[in-house]
Amino acid sequence: MSESLRVISGSDDIAALMHDIGRRARAAARALAIAPAEIKSRALTEAAAALRADRAAILAANAEDVAEARRNGQTASYIDRLALDEGRIEAIAAAVEAVAALPDPVGRTLATFTRPNGLVIERVATPLGVVGVIFESRPNVTADAGALCLKAGNAAILRTGSDSFRSASAIAAAMARGIAAAGLPADSIQLVPTRDREAVGLMLGGLGGNIDVLVPRGGKSLVARVQAEARVPVFAHLDGICHVYVHAAADLAMAKSVVLNAKMRRTGICGAAETLLVDRACASTHLAPLVTMLLDAGCAVRGDEATQAVDPRVTPASEEDWRTEYLDAIISVRVVGGLEAAMAHIDTYGSHHTDSIITEDEAAAARFLAEVDSAIVIHNASTQFADGGEFGFGAEIGIATGRMHARGPVGVEQLTSFNYRVHGSGQTRP
């Protein structure tokens, strides 16, 4: 285990430790920026092999994290996000390999143009530098974020939540060993080796100029703190208040299949549907089957008056329900008066993450896709496709819901910047 991954005690100087991590990351970033594509791919392949080789240690660390989370009274959905098994570790390793196999995003020529004076100007993709990722209970983020950053030529400083500290530490240690085996700096991926919250504050300050961008992955309070206090740019990821709108021209069988998957496939992910909107024009045929299906699948339904009339198991929805990311087997349901009303509801209560329309009306779908201001808008498919892997990005570091630089799944291409390379033949400016 590298020195930067050792677990420190409360007597250590957190500030000195964190600034040392920042300096190491900057040095690693310089090496990664000029690393050949094949070396970066080899490093990630070795990291995936190390994850598989260390699966027993990772599972043991995760078992301790899960046991502690249960003692602390965490919910079943929270435990699901935290827990690992053989299959999930294999999926983590496979995701790292998928990132390794992606085309190298660094050095791509994004544009070339020639000026009247003969200057040839290229816009070329370059690494961001050092990316700080602050996340909570998902251990897989350690591998996904580290792999994506490295592929894009960036060093990563990862700060996990207390609940996943042991699991993330074991994953990061394995990856660092694999990366070093390929000849790249082990400090390319560093996990902050303390649960002390002071470390987060220091990252938000940029570690003396050594962090170039921050990515928060977690609940509303974490993201709000990062956005309020960060002194470096932030890839914002707010709530996943995702909607499925069943339009008047929706096929009922398709609507049932998509809604059930969007809500219940995995309830604890940010792409899970939290609100179902049903068009009044099809409510007489579609509302009851959809609501009954959800209830029978074990999903609690909180609805407006029309939805409550469908089944006595439906409880009243409050104003707060329309603004809630449940991350659990709960959904709010409302009958709306058409496409305009559905889009108005999404604009009022949504989080600009992912929203889907179910309809056979291509004109209605086109309006929804063009007018709903979300990072991801979907026609006739589940919101659970809001995932970098499903987009062919290999993995994602998060879903950016802001409007600057990156939006939607943040993969390797979004983790690059660019510079202009100007080729002359002796020109001078008059």
GROMACS .gro file of C-alpha atoms in nm, residues 276-281 283 287 304 306-307 322 333-337:
model
   17
  276LEU     CA    1  -4.494   0.932  -1.251
  277LEU     CA    2  -4.707   1.175  -1.450
  278VAL     CA    3  -5.010   1.033  -1.631
  279ASP     CA    4  -5.194   1.228  -1.899
  280ARG     CA    5  -5.558   1.292  -1.810
  281ALA     CA    6  -5.654   1.187  -2.163
  283ALA     CA    7  -5.593   0.812  -1.720
  287LEU     CA    8  -5.365   0.505  -1.445
  304ASP     CA    9  -5.299   1.321  -0.597
  306ALA     CA   10  -5.722   1.104  -0.891
  307THR     CA   11  -5.449   0.855  -0.804
  322TRP     CA   12  -4.303   1.631  -0.580
  333VAL     CA   13  -4.800   0.998  -0.898
  334ARG     CA   14  -4.997   1.285  -1.050
  335VAL     CA   15  -5.252   1.314  -1.330
  336VAL     CA   16  -5.168   1.610  -1.557
  337GLY     CA   17  -5.368   1.788  -1.823
   0.00000   0.00000   0.00000
